[in-house]
mmCIF file of C-alpha atoms in Angstrom:
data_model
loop_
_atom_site.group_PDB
_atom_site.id
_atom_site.type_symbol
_atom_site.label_atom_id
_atom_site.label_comp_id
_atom_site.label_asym_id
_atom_site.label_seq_id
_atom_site.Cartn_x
_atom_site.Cartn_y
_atom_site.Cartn_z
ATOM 1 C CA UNK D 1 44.892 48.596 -31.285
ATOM 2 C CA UNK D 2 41.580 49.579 -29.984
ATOM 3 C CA UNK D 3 41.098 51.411 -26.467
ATOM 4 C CA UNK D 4 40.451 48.496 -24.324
ATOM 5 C CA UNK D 5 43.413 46.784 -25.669
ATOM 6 C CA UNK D 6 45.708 50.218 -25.031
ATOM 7 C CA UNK D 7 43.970 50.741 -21.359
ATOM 8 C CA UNK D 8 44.577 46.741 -20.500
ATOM 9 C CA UNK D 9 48.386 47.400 -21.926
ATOM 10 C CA UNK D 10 48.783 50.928 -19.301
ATOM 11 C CA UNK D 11 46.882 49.004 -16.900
ATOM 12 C CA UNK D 12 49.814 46.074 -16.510
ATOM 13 C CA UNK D 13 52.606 48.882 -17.144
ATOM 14 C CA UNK D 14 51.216 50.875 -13.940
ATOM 15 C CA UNK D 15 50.498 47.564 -12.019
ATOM 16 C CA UNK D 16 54.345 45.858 -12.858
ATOM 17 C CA UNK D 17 55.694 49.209 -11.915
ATOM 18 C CA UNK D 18 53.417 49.451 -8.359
ATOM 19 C CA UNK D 19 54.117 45.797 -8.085
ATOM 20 C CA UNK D 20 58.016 46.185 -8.408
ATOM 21 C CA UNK D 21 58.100 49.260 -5.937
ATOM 22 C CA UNK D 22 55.606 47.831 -3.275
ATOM 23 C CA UNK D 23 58.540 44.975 -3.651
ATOM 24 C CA UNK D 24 61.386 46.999 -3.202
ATOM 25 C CA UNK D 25 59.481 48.846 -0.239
ATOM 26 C CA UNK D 26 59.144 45.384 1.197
ATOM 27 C CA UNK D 27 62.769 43.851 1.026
ATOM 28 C CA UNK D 28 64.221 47.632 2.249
ATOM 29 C CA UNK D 29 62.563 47.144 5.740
ATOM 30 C CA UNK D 30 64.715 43.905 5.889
ATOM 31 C CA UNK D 31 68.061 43.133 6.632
ATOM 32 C CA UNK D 32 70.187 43.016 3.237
ATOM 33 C CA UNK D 33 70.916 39.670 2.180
ATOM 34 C CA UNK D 34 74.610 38.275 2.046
ATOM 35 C CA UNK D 35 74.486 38.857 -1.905
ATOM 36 C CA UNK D 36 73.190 42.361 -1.568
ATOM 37 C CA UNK D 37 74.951 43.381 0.993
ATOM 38 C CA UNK D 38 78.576 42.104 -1.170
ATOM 39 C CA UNK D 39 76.584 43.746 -4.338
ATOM 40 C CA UNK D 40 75.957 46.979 -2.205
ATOM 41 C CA UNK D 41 79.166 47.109 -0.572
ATOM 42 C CA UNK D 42 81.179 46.698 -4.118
ATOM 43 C CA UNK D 43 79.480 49.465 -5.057
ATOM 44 C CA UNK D 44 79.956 51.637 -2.163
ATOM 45 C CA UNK D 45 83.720 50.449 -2.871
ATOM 46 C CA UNK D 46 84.158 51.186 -6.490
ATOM 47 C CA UNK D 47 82.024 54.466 -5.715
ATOM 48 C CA UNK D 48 84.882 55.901 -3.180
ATOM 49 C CA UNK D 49 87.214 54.252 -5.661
ATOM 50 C CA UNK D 50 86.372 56.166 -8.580
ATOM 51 C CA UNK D 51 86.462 59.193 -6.318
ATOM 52 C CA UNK D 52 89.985 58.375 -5.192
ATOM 53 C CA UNK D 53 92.427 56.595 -6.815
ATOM 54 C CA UNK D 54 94.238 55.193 -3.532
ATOM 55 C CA UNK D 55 91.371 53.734 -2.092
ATOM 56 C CA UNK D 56 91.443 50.211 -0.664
ATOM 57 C CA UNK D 57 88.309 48.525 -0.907
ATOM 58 C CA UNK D 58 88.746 45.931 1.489
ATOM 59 C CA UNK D 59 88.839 48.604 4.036
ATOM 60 C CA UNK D 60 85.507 49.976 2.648
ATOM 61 C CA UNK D 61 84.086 46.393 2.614
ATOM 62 C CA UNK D 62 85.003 45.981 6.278
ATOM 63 C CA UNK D 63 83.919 49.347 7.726
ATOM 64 C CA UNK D 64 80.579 48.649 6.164
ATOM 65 C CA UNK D 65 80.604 44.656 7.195
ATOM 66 C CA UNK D 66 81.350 46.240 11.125
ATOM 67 C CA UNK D 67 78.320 48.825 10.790
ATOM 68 C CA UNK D 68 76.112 46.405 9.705
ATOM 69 C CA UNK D 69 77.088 44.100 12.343
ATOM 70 C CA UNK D 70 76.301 46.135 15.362
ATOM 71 C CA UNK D 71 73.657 48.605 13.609
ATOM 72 C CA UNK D 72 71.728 45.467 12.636
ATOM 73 C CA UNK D 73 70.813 47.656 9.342
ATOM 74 C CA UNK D 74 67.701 47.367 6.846
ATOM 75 C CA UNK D 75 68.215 47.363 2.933
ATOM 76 C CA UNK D 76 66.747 51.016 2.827
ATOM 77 C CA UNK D 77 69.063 52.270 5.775
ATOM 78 C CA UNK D 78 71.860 51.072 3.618
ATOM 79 C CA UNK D 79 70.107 52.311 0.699
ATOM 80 C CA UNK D 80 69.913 55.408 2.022
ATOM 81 C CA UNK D 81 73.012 56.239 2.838
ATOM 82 C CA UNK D 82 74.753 55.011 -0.293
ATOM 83 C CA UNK D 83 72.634 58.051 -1.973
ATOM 84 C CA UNK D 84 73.970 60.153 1.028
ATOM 85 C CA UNK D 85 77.529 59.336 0.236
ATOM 86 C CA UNK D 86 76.955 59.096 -3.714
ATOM 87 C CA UNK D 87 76.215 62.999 -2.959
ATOM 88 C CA UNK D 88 78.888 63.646 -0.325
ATOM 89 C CA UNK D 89 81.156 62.535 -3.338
ATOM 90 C CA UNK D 90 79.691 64.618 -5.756
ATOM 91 C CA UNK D 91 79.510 67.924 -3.682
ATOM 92 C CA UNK D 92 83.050 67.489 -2.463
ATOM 93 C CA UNK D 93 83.775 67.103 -6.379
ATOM 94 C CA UNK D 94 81.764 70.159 -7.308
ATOM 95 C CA UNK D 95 83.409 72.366 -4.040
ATOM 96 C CA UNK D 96 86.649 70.913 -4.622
ATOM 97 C CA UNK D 97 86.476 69.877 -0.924
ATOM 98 C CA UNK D 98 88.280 67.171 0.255
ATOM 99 C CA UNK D 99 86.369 66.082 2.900
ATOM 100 C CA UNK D 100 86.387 62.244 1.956
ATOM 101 C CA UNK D 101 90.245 61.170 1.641
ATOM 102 C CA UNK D 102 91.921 57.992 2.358
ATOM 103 C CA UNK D 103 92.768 59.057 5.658
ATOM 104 C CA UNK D 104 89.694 59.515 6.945
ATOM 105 C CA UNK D 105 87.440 57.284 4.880
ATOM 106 C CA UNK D 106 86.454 55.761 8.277
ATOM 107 C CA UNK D 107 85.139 58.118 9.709
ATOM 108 C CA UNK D 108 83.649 59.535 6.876
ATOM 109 C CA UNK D 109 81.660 56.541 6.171
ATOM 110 C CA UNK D 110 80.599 56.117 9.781
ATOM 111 C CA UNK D 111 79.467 59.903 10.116
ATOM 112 C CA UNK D 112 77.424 58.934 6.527
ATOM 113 C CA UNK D 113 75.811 55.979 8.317
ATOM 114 C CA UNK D 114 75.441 58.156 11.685
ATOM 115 C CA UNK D 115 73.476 60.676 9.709
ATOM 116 C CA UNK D 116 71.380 58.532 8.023
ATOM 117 C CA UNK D 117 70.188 56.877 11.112
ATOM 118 C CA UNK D 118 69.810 59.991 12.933
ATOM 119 C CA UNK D 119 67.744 60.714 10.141
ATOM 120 C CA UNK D 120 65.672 57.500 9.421
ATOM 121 C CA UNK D 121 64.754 56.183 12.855
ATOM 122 C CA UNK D 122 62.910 56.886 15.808
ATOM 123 C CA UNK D 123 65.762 56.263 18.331
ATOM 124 C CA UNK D 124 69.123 56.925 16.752
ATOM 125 C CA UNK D 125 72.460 55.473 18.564
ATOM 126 C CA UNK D 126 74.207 58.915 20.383
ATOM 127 C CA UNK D 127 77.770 60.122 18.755
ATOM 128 C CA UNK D 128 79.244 59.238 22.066
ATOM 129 C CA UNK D 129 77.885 55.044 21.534
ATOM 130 C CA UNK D 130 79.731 55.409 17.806
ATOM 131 C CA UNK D 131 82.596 56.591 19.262
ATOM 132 C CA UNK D 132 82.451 53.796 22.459
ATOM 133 C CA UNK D 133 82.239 51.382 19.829
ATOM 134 C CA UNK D 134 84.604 52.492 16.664
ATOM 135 C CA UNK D 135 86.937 53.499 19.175
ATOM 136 C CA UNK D 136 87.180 57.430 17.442
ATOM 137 C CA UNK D 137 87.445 60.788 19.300
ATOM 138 C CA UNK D 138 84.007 61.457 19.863
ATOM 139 C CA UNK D 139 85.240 65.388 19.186
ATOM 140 C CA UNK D 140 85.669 64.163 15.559
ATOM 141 C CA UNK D 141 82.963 62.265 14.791
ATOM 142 C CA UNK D 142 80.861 65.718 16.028
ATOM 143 C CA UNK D 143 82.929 67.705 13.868
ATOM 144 C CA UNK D 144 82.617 65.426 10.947
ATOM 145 C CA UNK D 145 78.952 64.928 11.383
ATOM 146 C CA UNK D 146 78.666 69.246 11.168
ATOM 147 C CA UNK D 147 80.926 69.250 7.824
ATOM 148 C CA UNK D 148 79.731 66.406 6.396
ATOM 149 C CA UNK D 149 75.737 67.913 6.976
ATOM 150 C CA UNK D 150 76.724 71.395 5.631
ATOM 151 C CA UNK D 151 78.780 69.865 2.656
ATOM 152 C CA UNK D 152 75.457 68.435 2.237
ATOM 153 C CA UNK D 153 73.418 71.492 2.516
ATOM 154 C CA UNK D 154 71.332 69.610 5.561
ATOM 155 C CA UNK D 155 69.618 67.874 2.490
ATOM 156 C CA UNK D 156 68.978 64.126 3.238
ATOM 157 C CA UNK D 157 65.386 63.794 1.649
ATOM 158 C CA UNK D 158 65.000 61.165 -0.691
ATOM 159 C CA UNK D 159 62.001 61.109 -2.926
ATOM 160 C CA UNK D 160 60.120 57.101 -3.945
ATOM 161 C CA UNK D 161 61.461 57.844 -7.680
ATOM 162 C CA UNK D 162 65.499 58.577 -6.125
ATOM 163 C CA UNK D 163 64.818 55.665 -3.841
ATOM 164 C CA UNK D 164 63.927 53.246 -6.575
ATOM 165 C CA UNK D 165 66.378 54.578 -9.116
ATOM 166 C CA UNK D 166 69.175 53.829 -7.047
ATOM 167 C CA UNK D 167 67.920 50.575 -6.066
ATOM 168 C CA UNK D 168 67.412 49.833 -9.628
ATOM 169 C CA UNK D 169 70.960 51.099 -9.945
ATOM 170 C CA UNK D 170 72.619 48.864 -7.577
ATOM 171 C CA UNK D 171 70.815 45.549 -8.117
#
């Protein structure tokens, strides 16, 4: 192989791998399509799941189905906070905390979501609309937003290379 022939092979590797994540940038400003959001959603299921054995995943399915519906979410914002909750999971493995349970896997996932929006846009929804509309103590959702953020360390940053990984693991 000479050098024009190894530069015109890194060439195309760099440009299908800009190509692919100028693409993902693209669909994550959308809404999620009905197959990614069922894709997504599985996986948010079978994530929980894995984490506790008496999850049901119809409830997860919904919670996430009613959050979508009146958060009107993006890809990315859904994106986003699966990698939140992927790391809620793993901290409350590491801290043996159990934060997450199957009694309050509502309002654990809606504090997840909360976050992430308070984090990601402009003009985030108040606790006290999330509570108006889940019909939750807004006390709790302001106590679970505090434990959830400090189980967390107050780290939400996501880096282009996390962001794509995760995308790449999901779909």
């Amino acid at each position: 192989m000479n050098n024009t022939q190894f530069v015109g092979i890194v060439g195309y590797a760099y440009s299908s791998k800009y190509s692919k994540s100028l693409r993902i940038k693209q669909e994550s400003k959308q809404a999620p399509s009905e197959e990614q959001f069922i894709v997504l959603s599985n996986f948010i299921a079978n994530m929980i799941l894995a984490s506790q054995r008496k999850t049901n995943t119809n409830n997860v399915q919904y919670y996430l189905d009613y959050i979508r519906s009146i958060e009107h979410l993006t890809l990315g914002e859904m994106l986003m906070a699966t990698q939140i909750l992927e790391k809620l999971i793993r901290q409350c493995n590491e801290k043996n905390d159990k934060v997450v349970t199957t009694g309050n896997l509502r309002i654990s996932i809606v504090c997840v979501f909360l976050i992430c929006l308070k984090f990601l846009r402009d003009e985030p929804r108040r606790n006290s609309w999330w509570a108006q509309k889940l019909e939750i103590e807004l006390e709790s959702i302001n106590e679970f937003e505090i434990i959830i953020l400090n189980l967390l360390d107050w780290q939400l940053w996501m880096s282009d290379a996390n962001y794509t990984q995760i995308y790449s693991r999901i779909f």
